[in-house]
Amino acid sequence: MKMNMKTKMRMKRWLAVVLSGVLVFSLAACSQDVSHQGGSQTSGSGEQAVHLNLPESWGFESFYPVITPANSSSGYGITYYLTSFYDTLVTYDEKGELAGLLAEEWSVSTDGKVYTFKLREGVKFSDGTPLTAEDAARSLLAVPVNLGQYNGGYGKLSTIIADAVAKDDHTVELHLTQPYYSTLRDLCLANPFAIVSSEQLNGDLTAKISFNTVSYGTGPYMYGGDGDGKKYTFVRNPHYWGERPDVDSFTIKVIADNDAKVLALKNGELDFMSGIAKVSSESYQEMKNTKGFGAAVDKAPTQTYYLGYNLKNPLFAEQVVREAMAAAIDKGNIVEGIFGGIHEQADTFFAQSLPYCDVEQTTYEFDLAKANRLLDDAGYVDKDGDGIREINGTRLAAEFVYQTESVANNDMVVYLCDQFKKIGVELTPKSAPMMEWYAMITGGQYGVTVFKTQGGYYDPANIVSAMNPSQSMDPIIMQAGGFLPDGVNLINEVNSTTDEARIEEIYATILNTIADNCLMTPLYYTHQVALYNDKVAGYDFPGDASFTSIQNIKAAK
């Protein structure tokens, strides 16, 4: 497939967006039974040390937390484990409320452009050097530098940083070029806003090569230095400022095959694994009901999977067709029949538990009779008896293009196509690898597709920003921008106002525009899962369940 230069550049930037959007879906791989280095050891307290084996699908090329395709060509690097090595200034607590992490307190200027953070005292990096405001300032300033051409792919905040200044040893100011309502939520993202030792940044703020072999964070763990492309061991950070975790060390081994990961867990070669794209509903149910193993599902929704329409295609430009298709989908059957009840039916584009998303919206219930009636009344008729409706000589037929991702994804697409046949709409499934899929979507070579929001702390602000076509790398969601009252001006306003009431009002407008026009059809909200053996007593999912937080694993006593 030939692509012009503009499309190639958009694809490169899109990869950064997709990397952040699929965090939750790519955890796991396989591991062999690896005992703690040197055999049986004890922790510093004299108790038997706890060592766990986990899986991943690729190796780690760098331990610097700003991860892009430029420095992680083989996969997603350490993205999913960053919260075990690095801390951010702020985070969300177990109640879902914003809380300090490295920052004990913070304030915002009246114009919304300056954020002042007071750092914890006595915190040290894993190399023993003390955390200072200079480290925080340089870490923040380094984000857009190291994102390079991917700046903006992980959210708007990195594009509006004007300066970061250390006011004293433990006070740092973040200066923005404009107010941004999601600043604190964006700062919760370890990729790219984790705080690192500024001694490991060059004068131009690029990351030193030292990050290839050492993690320089303030989190509970650090890289042990034994990586060979097949396995990597991580040990407790002796200088960690927080509560000591149950797990003393862990090894991640690299095996790509998903079935092998589950088999390795069964055979005792793995102790813990997490990731909904790698764990089928069958595997989840099997391990949940097998003696000696446990399984957990996060209660909070992580991402929204949705049906996206090519609104430039004359067939799907008609709202009645989209509404009929939405009514033809039994979402409950998808959740229960395909995903075994792990996930949750989605009736609104964003889960209403997300910031600004608790808005009353139009929903579309499963009703095949209504779907057929809508098309009948609009003049879509099967004239030749082949089961496919026509209008003005054009059949209601198109390609259903989707990413090659998982067996469950394939099953869902097949199910959807079967449902649409029941209302006289013929969709032909066509799967493709991520970048090939993106080229087809960008080129308009599809009728419908299935995609997902970015998830975690990226939602909802990053998706809303992506509705602006001039800034967006998302060819599906950007279509919504053209339906908004006052167009992209509304997106620009929400991204620069300090008026909370106005932000809520704009979100209500945006969400109702999506729902009332049936621009996308939400299918289900994903829920993160974890599987483990009897060495693990349980797991507390972090606020952003995209990450695997080893410190949240509870070891069996």
Coordinates of C-alpha atoms in Angstrom, one line a residue:
M1 CA 0.0 0.0 0.0
K2 CA 1.5 3.3 -1.1
M3 CA 1.3 6.2 1.4
N4 CA 2.2 9.9 0.9
M5 CA 4.6 11.6 3.2
K6 CA 1.8 13.3 5.2
T7 CA 0.1 9.9 5.9
K8 CA 3.5 8.4 6.9
M9 CA 4.1 11.2 9.4
R10 CA 0.6 10.9 10.8
M11 CA 1.1 7.1 11.2
K12 CA 4.3 7.8 13.2
R13 CA 2.5 10.1 15.5
W14 CA -0.5 7.8 15.7
L15 CA 1.7 5.0 16.9
A16 CA 2.4 7.1 20.0
V17 CA -1.3 7.6 20.5
V18 CA -2.0 3.9 20.1
L19 CA 0.9 3.0 22.4
S20 CA -0.8 5.0 25.1
G21 CA -4.2 3.8 24.2
V22 CA -3.4 0.0 24.4
L23 CA -1.5 0.0 27.6
V24 CA -4.1 -2.1 29.2
F25 CA -4.2 -4.7 26.5
S26 CA -0.7 -5.9 26.0
L27 CA 0.5 -7.2 29.4
A28 CA 1.8 -10.7 29.7
A29 CA 4.2 -13.2 28.2
C30 CA 5.8 -16.2 29.6
S31 CA 8.5 -17.0 32.2
Q32 CA 10.4 -20.0 33.4
D33 CA 10.7 -20.8 37.1
V34 CA 13.4 -18.4 38.1
S35 CA 14.4 -18.5 41.8
H36 CA 15.8 -15.4 43.4
Q37 CA 19.4 -14.7 42.5
G38 CA 21.7 -16.8 44.5
G39 CA 18.9 -19.3 45.5
S40 CA 16.8 -19.0 48.6
Q41 CA 17.4 -15.7 50.3
T42 CA 15.9 -13.7 53.2
S43 CA 14.7 -10.2 53.2
G44 CA 16.2 -7.5 55.3
S45 CA 13.9 -8.4 58.2
G46 CA 15.1 -12.0 58.3
E47 CA 11.9 -13.4 56.8
Q48 CA 12.0 -15.5 53.7
A49 CA 12.3 -13.2 50.6
V50 CA 9.4 -13.2 48.2
H51 CA 10.4 -13.5 44.6
L52 CA 7.8 -13.7 41.8
N53 CA 8.0 -14.5 38.1
L54 CA 5.9 -12.4 35.7
P55 CA 5.5 -12.4 31.9
E56 CA 5.9 -9.9 29.1
S57 CA 5.8 -10.1 25.3
W58 CA 8.9 -8.1 24.6
G59 CA 12.2 -6.9 26.0
F60 CA 13.1 -3.6 27.6
E61 CA 15.4 -1.4 25.5
S62 CA 15.4 1.5 27.9
F63 CA 14.3 2.3 31.5
Y64 CA 13.6 6.0 30.8
P65 CA 9.9 6.6 31.4
V66 CA 9.2 8.8 28.3
I67 CA 8.5 5.9 25.9
T68 CA 8.0 6.4 22.1
P69 CA 8.5 4.2 19.1
A70 CA 11.9 5.9 18.7
N71 CA 13.3 4.4 21.9
S72 CA 11.1 1.2 22.1
S73 CA 11.0 -0.2 18.6
S74 CA 10.4 -3.8 19.7
G75 CA 7.3 -3.1 21.8
Y76 CA 6.0 -1.0 24.6
G77 CA 9.1 -1.2 26.8
I78 CA 8.5 -0.9 30.5
T79 CA 5.3 1.1 30.0
Y80 CA 3.1 -1.3 32.0
Y81 CA 5.5 -1.5 35.0
L82 CA 6.6 2.2 35.3
T83 CA 4.6 2.8 38.5
S84 CA 6.8 0.1 40.2
F85 CA 10.0 2.1 39.4
Y86 CA 8.9 5.7 39.2
D87 CA 6.7 8.1 41.1
T88 CA 4.7 11.0 39.7
L89 CA 3.9 14.3 41.5
V90 CA 0.3 13.3 42.1
T91 CA -1.9 10.3 41.7
Y92 CA -5.4 9.0 42.5
D93 CA -6.1 7.2 45.8
E94 CA -8.2 4.1 46.4
K95 CA -11.3 6.4 46.7
G96 CA -10.7 7.8 43.2
E97 CA -9.7 11.2 44.6
L98 CA -6.6 13.2 43.6
A99 CA -3.8 12.7 46.1
G100 CA -0.2 13.7 46.5
L101 CA 2.6 11.3 45.7
L102 CA 6.0 13.0 45.5
A103 CA 4.1 16.3 46.0
E104 CA 2.7 16.7 49.5
E105 CA 0.6 19.7 48.5
W106 CA 0.0 21.9 45.5
S107 CA -1.7 25.1 44.5
V108 CA -2.8 26.7 41.2
S109 CA -2.6 30.4 40.3
T110 CA -5.9 32.3 39.6
D111 CA -5.1 32.4 35.9
G112 CA -4.6 28.6 35.8
K113 CA -1.2 28.8 34.3
V114 CA 1.1 28.1 37.2
Y115 CA 1.1 25.0 39.4
T116 CA 3.2 25.1 42.5
F117 CA 4.1 21.7 44.1
K118 CA 5.7 21.2 47.6
L119 CA 7.8 18.0 47.4
R120 CA 8.2 15.5 50.2
E121 CA 11.4 15.8 52.1
G122 CA 13.8 12.9 52.6
V123 CA 12.9 11.1 49.4
K124 CA 15.9 9.5 47.5
F125 CA 16.3 8.0 44.1
S126 CA 17.4 4.4 43.7
D127 CA 21.0 5.4 43.4
G128 CA 20.8 7.2 46.8
T129 CA 20.8 10.8 45.5
P130 CA 18.2 13.0 47.2
L131 CA 15.1 14.2 45.3
T132 CA 15.1 17.9 44.8
A133 CA 12.9 20.5 43.1
E134 CA 15.5 20.7 40.4
D135 CA 15.0 17.0 39.6
A136 CA 11.2 17.6 39.3
A137 CA 11.7 20.7 37.1
R138 CA 14.1 19.1 34.7
S139 CA 12.0 15.9 34.5
L140 CA 9.0 17.9 33.4
L141 CA 11.0 20.1 30.9
A142 CA 12.5 16.9 29.5
V143 CA 9.2 15.5 28.5
P144 CA 8.5 17.4 25.3
V145 CA 12.2 17.2 24.4
N146 CA 12.3 13.4 24.6
L147 CA 8.9 13.0 23.0
G148 CA 10.2 14.8 20.0
Q149 CA 7.9 14.2 16.9
Y150 CA 5.5 12.4 19.2
N151 CA 4.9 15.4 21.4
G152 CA 1.1 15.6 21.9
G153 CA 0.6 11.9 21.3
Y154 CA 0.3 11.3 25.1
G155 CA -1.9 14.3 25.8
K156 CA -2.1 18.0 25.5
L157 CA -0.1 18.9 28.6
S158 CA 3.3 18.2 27.1
T159 CA 2.6 20.7 24.3
I160 CA 1.8 23.7 26.6
I161 CA 4.7 23.5 29.1
A162 CA 6.4 27.0 29.1
D163 CA 8.8 26.4 31.9
A164 CA 9.4 24.5 35.1
V165 CA 11.3 26.3 37.9
A166 CA 12.8 25.1 41.2
K167 CA 11.9 27.8 43.7
D168 CA 13.9 26.2 46.5
D169 CA 15.1 22.7 47.3
H170 CA 11.5 21.3 47.7
T171 CA 9.3 23.7 45.7
V172 CA 8.8 23.5 42.0
E173 CA 6.6 25.6 39.7
L174 CA 5.1 24.3 36.4
H175 CA 4.4 27.2 34.0
L176 CA 1.9 26.6 31.2
T177 CA 1.3 28.7 28.1
Q178 CA -2.5 28.4 28.8
P179 CA -4.8 27.0 31.4
Y180 CA -5.6 23.3 31.0
Y181 CA -8.3 21.7 33.1
S182 CA -6.7 18.2 33.0
T183 CA -3.2 19.2 34.0
L184 CA -3.2 17.3 37.4
R185 CA -4.8 14.2 35.8
D186 CA -2.2 14.2 33.0
L187 CA 0.5 14.5 35.6
C188 CA -0.6 11.2 37.1
L189 CA 0.7 9.5 33.9
A190 CA 4.0 7.8 34.5
N191 CA 4.5 7.8 30.8
P192 CA 5.6 10.6 30.2
F193 CA 5.5 12.5 33.5
A194 CA 7.4 10.3 36.0
I195 CA 10.1 12.1 37.9
V196 CA 13.7 10.9 37.3
S197 CA 17.1 11.8 38.6
S198 CA 18.1 14.9 36.7
E199 CA 21.7 13.8 36.8
Q200 CA 20.8 11.3 34.2
L201 CA 19.6 14.0 31.7
N202 CA 22.0 15.7 29.4
G203 CA 22.4 19.4 29.2
D204 CA 19.9 19.5 26.3
L205 CA 17.5 17.4 28.5
T206 CA 17.7 14.3 26.4
A207 CA 18.0 11.1 28.4
K208 CA 21.5 9.8 28.9
I209 CA 22.5 6.3 27.7
S210 CA 22.7 5.3 31.3
F211 CA 18.9 4.7 31.3
N212 CA 19.6 1.7 29.0
T213 CA 20.9 -0.3 32.0
V214 CA 19.6 1.5 35.1
S215 CA 16.3 2.8 36.3
Y216 CA 16.7 6.1 38.2
G217 CA 13.4 6.5 40.0
T218 CA 12.0 6.9 43.5
G219 CA 9.6 4.0 43.3
P220 CA 9.6 0.8 45.3
Y221 CA 11.7 -1.2 42.8
M222 CA 14.8 -0.8 40.6
Y223 CA 16.3 -2.8 37.7
G224 CA 18.7 -5.5 38.8
G225 CA 20.8 -5.1 35.7
D226 CA 20.7 -8.7 34.4
G227 CA 18.6 -8.2 31.3
D228 CA 19.6 -10.4 28.3
G229 CA 16.6 -9.8 26.1
K230 CA 14.9 -12.9 27.5
K231 CA 14.6 -12.1 31.2
Y232 CA 15.0 -9.1 33.5
T233 CA 15.2 -9.1 37.3
F234 CA 14.0 -6.2 39.5
V235 CA 14.8 -5.8 43.2
R236 CA 13.6 -3.6 46.0
N237 CA 14.8 0.0 46.0
P238 CA 16.7 0.2 49.3
H239 CA 16.0 3.9 49.5
Y240 CA 12.3 3.7 48.9
W241 CA 10.4 6.3 51.0
G242 CA 7.0 4.5 51.1
E243 CA 5.6 1.4 52.8
R244 CA 7.6 -1.7 52.1
P245 CA 5.9 -4.0 49.6
D246 CA 5.3 -7.7 50.2
V247 CA 7.3 -8.7 47.1
D248 CA 11.1 -8.4 47.4
S249 CA 12.0 -9.0 43.8
F250 CA 10.6 -10.2 40.6
T251 CA 11.7 -11.5 37.2
I252 CA 10.0 -10.8 33.9
K253 CA 10.7 -13.2 31.1
V254 CA 9.9 -12.7 27.4
I255 CA 7.7 -15.1 25.5
A256 CA 5.2 -13.8 22.9
D257 CA 2.7 -16.6 22.6
N258 CA -0.4 -16.0 24.8
D259 CA -1.3 -19.6 25.3
A260 CA 2.2 -20.3 26.5
K261 CA 1.8 -17.7 29.1
V262 CA -1.2 -19.3 30.7
L263 CA 0.4 -22.7 30.4
A264 CA 3.5 -21.4 32.2
L265 CA 1.3 -20.2 35.0
K266 CA -0.4 -23.6 35.2
N267 CA 3.1 -25.3 35.3
G268 CA 4.4 -23.1 38.1
E269 CA 6.8 -21.2 35.8
L270 CA 4.9 -18.0 36.4
D271 CA 3.4 -16.6 39.6
F272 CA 1.4 -13.7 38.3
M273 CA 0.1 -12.2 35.1
S274 CA -2.1 -9.3 34.1
G275 CA -3.7 -8.0 30.9
I276 CA -7.1 -8.4 29.3
A277 CA -5.9 -8.8 25.7
K278 CA -3.7 -11.7 26.8
V279 CA -6.1 -13.5 29.1
S280 CA -9.2 -14.9 27.4
S281 CA -12.4 -15.3 29.3
E282 CA -12.0 -19.0 29.1
S283 CA -8.5 -18.8 30.8
Y284 CA -9.9 -16.5 33.4
Q285 CA -12.7 -18.8 34.3
E286 CA -10.5 -21.8 34.3
M287 CA -7.9 -20.4 36.6
K288 CA -10.5 -18.9 38.8
N289 CA -12.0 -22.3 39.4
T290 CA -8.7 -24.2 39.7
K291 CA -7.4 -25.1 43.1
G292 CA -4.1 -23.4 43.8
F293 CA -4.8 -20.4 41.6
G294 CA -6.6 -17.1 41.9
A295 CA -8.1 -14.5 39.5
A296 CA -9.2 -11.0 40.1
V297 CA -11.1 -8.4 38.0
D298 CA -10.9 -4.7 38.6
K299 CA -14.2 -3.0 39.5
A300 CA -13.4 0.2 37.6
P301 CA -13.9 0.4 33.8
T302 CA -10.6 1.0 32.0
Q303 CA -11.5 1.7 28.3
T304 CA -14.5 1.9 26.0
Y305 CA -14.6 -0.3 23.0
Y306 CA -16.9 1.2 20.3
L307 CA -18.1 0.7 16.8
G308 CA -16.8 3.5 14.6
Y309 CA -18.4 4.5 11.3
N310 CA -16.9 6.0 8.3
L311 CA -19.0 9.2 8.2
K312 CA -17.7 10.1 4.7
N313 CA -19.1 6.9 3.3
P314 CA -22.6 7.8 1.9
L315 CA -24.2 4.7 3.6
F316 CA -23.0 5.5 7.1
A317 CA -23.3 9.2 6.7
E318 CA -27.1 8.5 7.1
Q319 CA -27.9 8.7 10.8
V320 CA -30.9 6.3 10.4
V321 CA -28.4 3.5 9.3
R322 CA -26.2 4.1 12.3
E323 CA -29.2 4.1 14.6
A324 CA -30.5 0.9 13.1
M325 CA -27.1 -0.8 13.5
A326 CA -26.9 0.4 17.1
A327 CA -30.3 -1.2 17.8
A328 CA -29.2 -4.5 16.2
I329 CA -26.4 -5.1 18.7
D330 CA -27.1 -7.2 21.8
K331 CA -24.3 -5.8 24.0
G332 CA -25.2 -8.1 26.9
N333 CA -24.6 -11.1 24.6
I334 CA -21.1 -9.7 23.7
V335 CA -20.2 -9.2 27.4
E336 CA -21.5 -12.5 28.6
G337 CA -21.2 -14.8 25.5
I338 CA -17.8 -13.6 24.2
F339 CA -16.1 -12.2 27.3
G340 CA -17.6 -14.4 30.0
G341 CA -18.9 -11.4 32.0
I342 CA -15.4 -10.0 32.6
H343 CA -16.3 -6.7 30.9
E344 CA -19.3 -4.4 31.3
Q345 CA -22.0 -3.3 28.8
A346 CA -21.4 0.3 27.6
D347 CA -24.4 2.5 26.9
T348 CA -22.5 5.8 26.8
F349 CA -19.3 6.6 25.1
F350 CA -17.4 7.2 28.3
A351 CA -18.1 5.5 31.6
Q352 CA -20.1 8.0 33.7
S353 CA -17.7 7.5 36.5
L354 CA -15.0 9.4 34.6
P355 CA -14.5 13.2 35.3
Y356 CA -17.2 15.4 33.7
C357 CA -18.9 12.3 32.1
D358 CA -21.9 11.9 34.5
V359 CA -24.2 13.3 31.9
E360 CA -27.7 12.1 30.9
Q361 CA -27.5 11.0 27.3
T362 CA -29.4 9.2 24.6
T363 CA -28.9 5.5 24.6
Y364 CA -29.8 2.8 22.0
E365 CA -31.3 -0.4 23.3
F366 CA -31.2 -3.8 21.6
D367 CA -34.3 -4.1 19.4
L368 CA -34.1 -5.9 16.1
A369 CA -37.7 -5.1 15.2
K370 CA -37.1 -1.4 15.7
A371 CA -33.8 -1.6 13.7
N372 CA -35.7 -3.2 10.7
R373 CA -38.5 -0.7 11.0
L374 CA -36.1 2.2 10.9
L375 CA -34.6 1.0 7.7
D376 CA -38.0 0.2 6.2
D377 CA -39.3 3.6 6.9
A378 CA -36.2 5.2 5.4
G379 CA -36.7 3.4 2.1
Y380 CA -33.9 0.8 2.4
V381 CA -35.4 -2.3 0.7
D382 CA -34.2 -5.7 -0.3
K383 CA -35.3 -5.6 -3.9
D384 CA -33.7 -8.8 -5.3
G385 CA -34.3 -11.1 -2.4
D386 CA -30.6 -11.6 -1.5
G387 CA -31.1 -10.5 2.1
I388 CA -29.3 -7.2 1.6
R389 CA -31.1 -3.9 1.5
E390 CA -30.6 -1.3 -1.2
I391 CA -31.4 2.3 -1.8
N392 CA -31.0 4.2 -5.1
G393 CA -29.3 1.1 -6.6
T394 CA -26.7 1.0 -3.8
R395 CA -26.5 -2.1 -1.5
L396 CA -26.1 -1.6 2.2
A397 CA -22.7 -3.4 2.1
A398 CA -19.2 -2.4 3.2
E399 CA -16.0 -3.7 4.8
F400 CA -15.7 -4.1 8.5
V401 CA -12.0 -3.4 9.0
Y402 CA -10.4 -4.2 12.4
Q403 CA -7.1 -4.8 14.1
T404 CA -5.6 -8.2 14.4
E405 CA -5.6 -8.3 18.2
S406 CA -7.2 -11.3 19.9
V407 CA -9.4 -14.3 19.3
A408 CA -12.1 -12.5 21.3
N409 CA -11.9 -9.5 19.0
N410 CA -12.4 -11.8 16.0
D411 CA -15.4 -13.5 17.7
M412 CA -17.0 -10.1 18.4
V413 CA -16.6 -8.9 14.8
V414 CA -18.1 -12.1 13.5
Y415 CA -21.0 -11.8 15.9
L416 CA -21.6 -8.1 14.9
C417 CA -21.6 -9.0 11.2
D418 CA -24.2 -11.8 11.8
Q419 CA -26.4 -9.3 13.7
F420 CA -26.2 -6.8 10.9
K421 CA -27.3 -9.4 8.4
K422 CA -30.5 -9.7 10.3
I423 CA -31.4 -6.2 9.4
G424 CA -30.2 -6.4 5.8
V425 CA -26.7 -4.9 6.2
E426 CA -23.8 -6.8 4.8
L427 CA -20.4 -6.2 6.4
T428 CA -17.3 -8.2 5.3
P429 CA -14.7 -8.7 8.1
K430 CA -11.2 -7.7 7.2
S431 CA -8.4 -7.8 9.8
A432 CA -5.0 -6.2 9.6
P433 CA -2.0 -5.4 11.8
M434 CA -2.2 -2.1 13.7
M435 CA -0.3 0.1 11.2
E436 CA -1.9 -1.4 8.1
W437 CA -5.3 -1.0 9.8
Y438 CA -4.5 2.7 10.5
A439 CA -3.5 3.3 6.9
M440 CA -6.8 1.9 5.7
I441 CA -8.8 4.0 8.3
T442 CA -6.9 7.2 7.5
G443 CA -7.5 6.5 3.8
G444 CA -11.2 6.0 4.3
Q445 CA -11.0 2.4 3.0
Y446 CA -13.5 1.0 5.4
G447 CA -17.2 1.1 6.2
V448 CA -17.1 0.5 9.9
T449 CA -14.4 -0.5 12.4
V450 CA -14.0 -1.3 16.1
F451 CA -11.7 0.7 18.3
K452 CA -11.2 1.9 21.8
T453 CA -10.5 4.9 23.9
Q454 CA -7.0 5.4 25.3
G455 CA -8.1 4.3 28.8
G456 CA -6.8 5.0 32.3
Y457 CA -5.9 8.6 33.1
Y458 CA -5.8 9.5 29.4
D459 CA -9.6 9.4 29.3
P460 CA -11.6 11.5 28.8
A461 CA -9.5 14.6 28.1
N462 CA -7.2 13.2 25.5
I463 CA -10.1 11.8 23.5
V464 CA -11.9 15.1 23.6
S465 CA -8.8 16.9 22.4
A466 CA -8.6 14.4 19.5
M467 CA -11.9 15.6 18.2
N468 CA -10.1 18.7 16.8
P469 CA -9.0 17.5 13.3
S470 CA -6.1 20.0 13.2
Q471 CA -4.5 18.4 16.2
S472 CA -5.8 14.8 16.1
M473 CA -4.1 11.6 15.1
D474 CA -7.3 9.7 15.6
P475 CA -9.2 9.5 12.2
I476 CA -12.3 8.0 13.8
I477 CA -12.9 10.3 16.8
M478 CA -11.9 13.5 14.9
Q479 CA -15.1 13.1 12.8
A480 CA -17.1 14.1 15.8
G481 CA -15.5 17.6 15.7
G482 CA -17.5 18.5 12.6
F483 CA -20.8 17.9 14.4
L484 CA -20.1 20.1 17.4
P485 CA -21.8 23.4 17.7
D486 CA -19.2 26.0 16.9
G487 CA -17.0 23.2 15.7
V488 CA -13.4 22.9 17.1
N489 CA -13.8 26.2 18.9
L490 CA -15.6 24.3 21.6
I491 CA -12.6 21.9 22.0
N492 CA -10.2 24.8 22.1
E493 CA -12.4 26.5 24.8
V494 CA -12.6 23.5 27.1
N495 CA -8.9 23.1 26.8
S496 CA -8.2 26.6 28.0
T497 CA -10.9 27.7 30.4
T498 CA -10.6 27.8 34.2
D499 CA -14.4 27.8 34.7
E500 CA -15.4 24.4 36.0
A501 CA -19.1 25.1 35.3
R502 CA -18.3 25.9 31.7
I503 CA -16.2 22.7 31.4
E504 CA -19.1 20.6 32.6
E505 CA -21.4 22.4 30.2
I506 CA -19.1 21.8 27.3
Y507 CA -18.7 18.1 28.2
A508 CA -22.5 17.8 28.3
T509 CA -22.6 19.3 24.8
I510 CA -19.9 17.0 23.4
L511 CA -21.3 13.8 24.9
N512 CA -24.8 14.6 23.8
T513 CA -23.7 15.5 20.3
I514 CA -22.0 12.0 20.1
A515 CA -25.0 10.3 21.5
D516 CA -27.8 12.2 19.7
N517 CA -26.2 11.8 16.3
C518 CA -25.1 8.2 17.0
L519 CA -21.6 9.1 15.8
M520 CA -20.1 6.0 17.5
T521 CA -21.7 3.1 19.1
P522 CA -20.2 2.1 22.5
L523 CA -20.0 -1.6 23.0
Y524 CA -18.4 -2.4 26.3
Y525 CA -16.2 -1.1 29.1
T526 CA -13.1 -3.2 29.7
H527 CA -12.1 -4.3 33.1
Q528 CA -8.5 -5.3 34.0
V529 CA -7.8 -8.9 35.1
A530 CA -5.0 -10.7 37.0
L531 CA -4.2 -14.4 37.3
Y532 CA -1.9 -15.8 40.0
N533 CA -0.8 -18.9 41.8
D534 CA -0.9 -19.7 45.5
K535 CA 2.2 -17.7 46.2
V536 CA 0.0 -14.6 45.8
A537 CA -2.9 -13.9 48.2
G538 CA -4.4 -11.1 46.1
Y539 CA -3.9 -7.9 44.1
D540 CA -5.1 -4.4 44.6
F541 CA -5.5 -2.8 41.1
P542 CA -4.0 0.7 40.9
G543 CA -6.0 3.8 40.1
D544 CA -5.0 3.4 36.5
A545 CA -5.3 -0.4 36.0
S546 CA -3.4 -0.1 32.7
F547 CA -0.3 -0.6 34.9
T548 CA 0.9 -3.7 36.8
S549 CA 2.0 -2.4 40.2
I550 CA 4.1 -5.1 41.8
Q551 CA 3.9 -3.2 45.1
N552 CA 0.1 -3.9 45.1
I553 CA 0.6 -7.7 45.1
K554 CA -0.2 -9.3 48.4
A555 CA 2.0 -12.3 49.1
A556 CA 0.6 -15.4 50.7
K557 CA 1.7 -15.8 54.3

